[in-house]
Amino acid sequence: MTQAPPGPEARPRQHDREILALALPAFGALVAEPLFVLADSAIVGHLGTSQLAGLGVAAALLTTAVSVFVFLAYATTAAVARRVGADDLGAAIRQGMDGIWLALLLGALVIAVVLPAAPWLIGLLGASDTAAPYGVTYLRISALGIPAMLVVLAATGVLRGLQDTRTPLYVAIGGFAANAALNVGLVYGAGLGIAGSAWGTVIAQCGMAVAYLVVVVRGARRHGASLRPDPAGIRACAQAGAPLLVRTLSLRAVLVIATIVAARLGDAEIAAHQILLSLWSLLAFALDAIAIAGQAIIGRYLGAGDTTGAKAVCRRMVQWGIVSGVVLGLLVVVARPLFIPLFTSDPSVESALLPALLVVALSQPVSGIVFVLDGVLMGAGDGTYLAWAMLLTLAVFTPAALLVPALGGGLTALWWAMTLMMLVRMATLQLRARSGRWLVTGATR
């Protein structure tokens, strides 16, 4: 006797199990990633305000240099998941290998640009004369780890597409532990200061890349996928990621503009902004855990031709995003006396930080919706729409942020402009999700 299909009341529970199975390990891995910068900020912050301000500017540039290529993870997740739904694992891993080779090529290109241009880039973001030397030192050393960082992105995308978020969790935990230990040892034990923090991060990132390569290479051999670079496959991978590159560049432009504005408000403000930005990134990655689950699940459903399941899991993930945002916002408010002393003991930095921190907390439910829908549309391969939507968001945010110092506003006003940016993103993503135009089925979009 065949078993009846699950009723409507069972469907949400089924989606909850799918989401949790992928999101919980992804949550740990995603939280561990920004903890690299948080650990650096906490350790360097006690060296002095100028060092922390220099780290803030350099970290914004470094994160931009890496994050513009986040399509290596996101596009790969969606493409691999579609092929998992279509039961074509060999082709899925082969595409993942193309992404890894592309990551190495892009990493070498970024190093060639960043090393000679480091002083100019630090100056472009408005670092003060006291903070700039520290920023240049941190940026030049950390840039050497960029190829490893990009390999980590590409290999993570392969594993997520294969519905495996546990392995990235284990690698991330190991990488964070190594980074923290190396930072303490090199900054204080070896007396290298901010340079020791940068070297610790580079060594930890290289170790993570090696761990991922071991796992992916084993999978490729098991399924008979070639390990050799395929120029046509690498080009196809780059073309597929181009819209997400535009989307990410626009988002990074928002964050760079915010850092430029904060730097011009003063050293205390840019130091407080660095702490806020690190915390905001931590919260964003935590919310993005549901989005990562969405990329993998939506891609798999559409690859199998199940649009009904894709729409249902999208609705459920939005609900998860709202609840998670509320919880995280409350945690920020309640825990602020505990974590602020970890990053600074400077009264001027604390004074700039506290009111802006409340703005960050209030915006978290909006962020929950934004990151979930972003993940859903990425999982569907709807990169072109995401690119145009983010360009529109950038056009709204830029004048709002630049008006902050012109009108005499401070760091809190800048973070209200950041909240406006998230509201625009939410509106554009909700319009697309409701239209249903993202529901394209098949092993490829």
Coordinates of C-alpha atoms in Angstrom, one line a residue, residues 62-221:
L62 CA 40.1 43.9 1.6
T63 CA 36.6 42.7 2.1
T64 CA 35.6 44.5 -1.1
A65 CA 38.5 42.9 -3.0
V66 CA 37.2 39.4 -1.9
S67 CA 33.5 40.0 -1.7
V68 CA 33.1 41.3 -5.3
F69 CA 33.9 37.7 -6.3
V70 CA 31.3 36.1 -4.0
F71 CA 29.6 34.9 -7.1
L72 CA 32.2 32.1 -7.0
A73 CA 30.2 30.7 -4.1
Y74 CA 26.6 31.8 -4.9
A75 CA 26.5 31.1 -8.6
T76 CA 28.2 27.7 -8.1
T77 CA 25.8 26.8 -5.3
A78 CA 22.8 27.4 -7.6
A79 CA 24.2 25.7 -10.6
V80 CA 25.4 22.6 -8.7
A81 CA 22.1 22.4 -6.8
R82 CA 20.2 22.4 -10.1
R83 CA 22.2 19.5 -11.3
V84 CA 21.7 17.6 -8.1
G85 CA 18.0 18.0 -8.6
A86 CA 18.5 16.7 -12.2
D87 CA 20.7 13.8 -10.9
D88 CA 23.9 14.8 -12.7
L89 CA 26.6 14.8 -10.0
G90 CA 29.5 14.5 -12.4
A91 CA 28.7 17.6 -14.3
A92 CA 28.0 19.4 -11.1
I93 CA 31.5 18.8 -9.7
R94 CA 33.1 19.5 -13.0
Q95 CA 31.5 23.0 -13.0
G96 CA 32.8 23.4 -9.4
M97 CA 36.3 22.7 -10.6
D98 CA 36.0 25.4 -13.2
G99 CA 35.0 27.8 -10.5
I100 CA 38.1 26.9 -8.4
W101 CA 40.4 27.5 -11.4
L102 CA 38.7 30.8 -12.0
A103 CA 39.2 31.7 -8.3
L104 CA 43.0 31.2 -8.6
L105 CA 43.2 33.4 -11.7
L106 CA 41.1 36.2 -10.2
G107 CA 43.2 36.0 -6.9
A108 CA 46.4 36.5 -8.8
L109 CA 44.9 39.5 -10.6
V110 CA 43.8 41.1 -7.4
I111 CA 47.2 40.7 -5.8
A112 CA 48.8 42.4 -8.8
V113 CA 46.5 45.4 -8.4
V114 CA 46.4 45.8 -4.6
L115 CA 50.1 45.5 -3.7
P116 CA 51.4 48.6 -5.6
A117 CA 48.2 50.6 -5.2
A118 CA 47.8 50.1 -1.4
P119 CA 48.8 53.6 -0.3
W120 CA 46.6 55.2 -2.9
L121 CA 43.6 53.0 -1.9
I122 CA 44.0 53.8 1.8
G123 CA 44.2 57.5 1.0
L124 CA 41.1 57.2 -1.3
L125 CA 39.0 56.1 1.7
G126 CA 40.1 59.1 3.7
A127 CA 42.3 57.6 6.4
S128 CA 44.0 60.1 8.6
D129 CA 47.7 60.6 8.6
T130 CA 48.0 58.7 11.8
A131 CA 45.9 55.7 10.7
A132 CA 47.1 55.4 7.1
P133 CA 50.5 53.7 7.7
Y134 CA 48.7 51.0 9.7
G135 CA 46.1 50.6 7.0
V136 CA 48.8 50.2 4.3
T137 CA 50.7 47.5 6.3
Y138 CA 47.6 45.5 7.0
L139 CA 46.3 45.7 3.4
R140 CA 49.5 44.7 1.7
I141 CA 50.1 41.6 3.9
S142 CA 46.5 40.5 3.9
A143 CA 46.3 40.7 0.1
L144 CA 48.7 37.8 -0.2
G145 CA 45.9 35.5 1.1
I146 CA 43.3 36.6 -1.4
P147 CA 43.8 33.6 -3.8
A148 CA 43.2 31.3 -0.9
M149 CA 40.1 33.2 0.1
L150 CA 38.6 33.0 -3.4
V151 CA 39.3 29.2 -3.5
V152 CA 37.4 28.9 -0.3
L153 CA 34.5 30.7 -1.8
A154 CA 34.4 28.5 -4.9
A155 CA 34.8 25.2 -3.0
T156 CA 32.2 26.3 -0.5
G157 CA 29.7 26.8 -3.4
V158 CA 30.4 23.3 -4.6
L159 CA 29.7 21.7 -1.3
R160 CA 26.6 23.8 -0.6
G161 CA 25.2 22.8 -4.0
L162 CA 25.7 19.2 -3.1
Q163 CA 23.6 19.9 0.0
D164 CA 26.6 19.7 2.3
T165 CA 26.9 22.6 4.7
R166 CA 28.6 20.6 7.5
T167 CA 32.0 20.4 5.9
P168 CA 32.2 24.2 5.5
L169 CA 31.2 24.5 9.2
Y170 CA 34.1 22.3 10.3
V171 CA 36.6 24.1 8.1
A172 CA 35.4 27.5 9.2
I173 CA 35.7 26.6 12.9
G174 CA 39.2 25.3 12.4
G175 CA 40.1 28.4 10.4
F176 CA 38.7 30.8 13.1
A177 CA 40.5 29.0 15.9
A178 CA 43.8 29.1 14.0
N179 CA 43.3 32.8 13.1
A180 CA 42.6 33.8 16.7
A181 CA 45.6 31.9 18.1
L182 CA 47.9 33.2 15.4
N183 CA 46.8 36.7 15.9
V184 CA 47.4 36.7 19.6
G185 CA 50.8 35.0 19.2
L186 CA 52.0 37.2 16.4
V187 CA 50.6 40.6 17.5
Y188 CA 51.6 40.3 21.2
G189 CA 53.9 37.3 21.6
A190 CA 56.1 38.1 18.6
G191 CA 55.5 41.9 18.9
L192 CA 54.6 42.3 15.3
G193 CA 51.6 44.6 16.0
I194 CA 49.1 45.1 13.2
A195 CA 51.4 43.2 10.7
G196 CA 51.1 40.1 13.0
S197 CA 47.3 40.3 12.8
A198 CA 47.5 40.3 8.9
W199 CA 49.9 37.4 8.8
G200 CA 47.8 35.4 11.1
T201 CA 44.8 35.8 8.9
V202 CA 46.8 34.9 5.7
I203 CA 48.1 31.7 7.2
A204 CA 44.6 30.6 8.5
Q205 CA 43.0 31.3 5.1
C206 CA 45.6 29.3 3.3
G207 CA 45.0 26.3 5.6
M208 CA 41.3 26.5 4.9
A209 CA 41.8 26.5 1.2
V210 CA 44.0 23.4 1.4
A211 CA 41.3 21.6 3.5
Y212 CA 38.6 22.5 0.9
L213 CA 40.7 21.3 -2.0
V214 CA 41.3 18.0 -0.4
V215 CA 37.5 17.4 -0.1
V216 CA 36.6 18.6 -3.6
V217 CA 39.4 16.7 -5.3
R218 CA 38.3 13.5 -3.6
G219 CA 34.7 14.1 -4.7
A220 CA 35.9 14.8 -8.3
R221 CA 37.8 11.6 -8.5

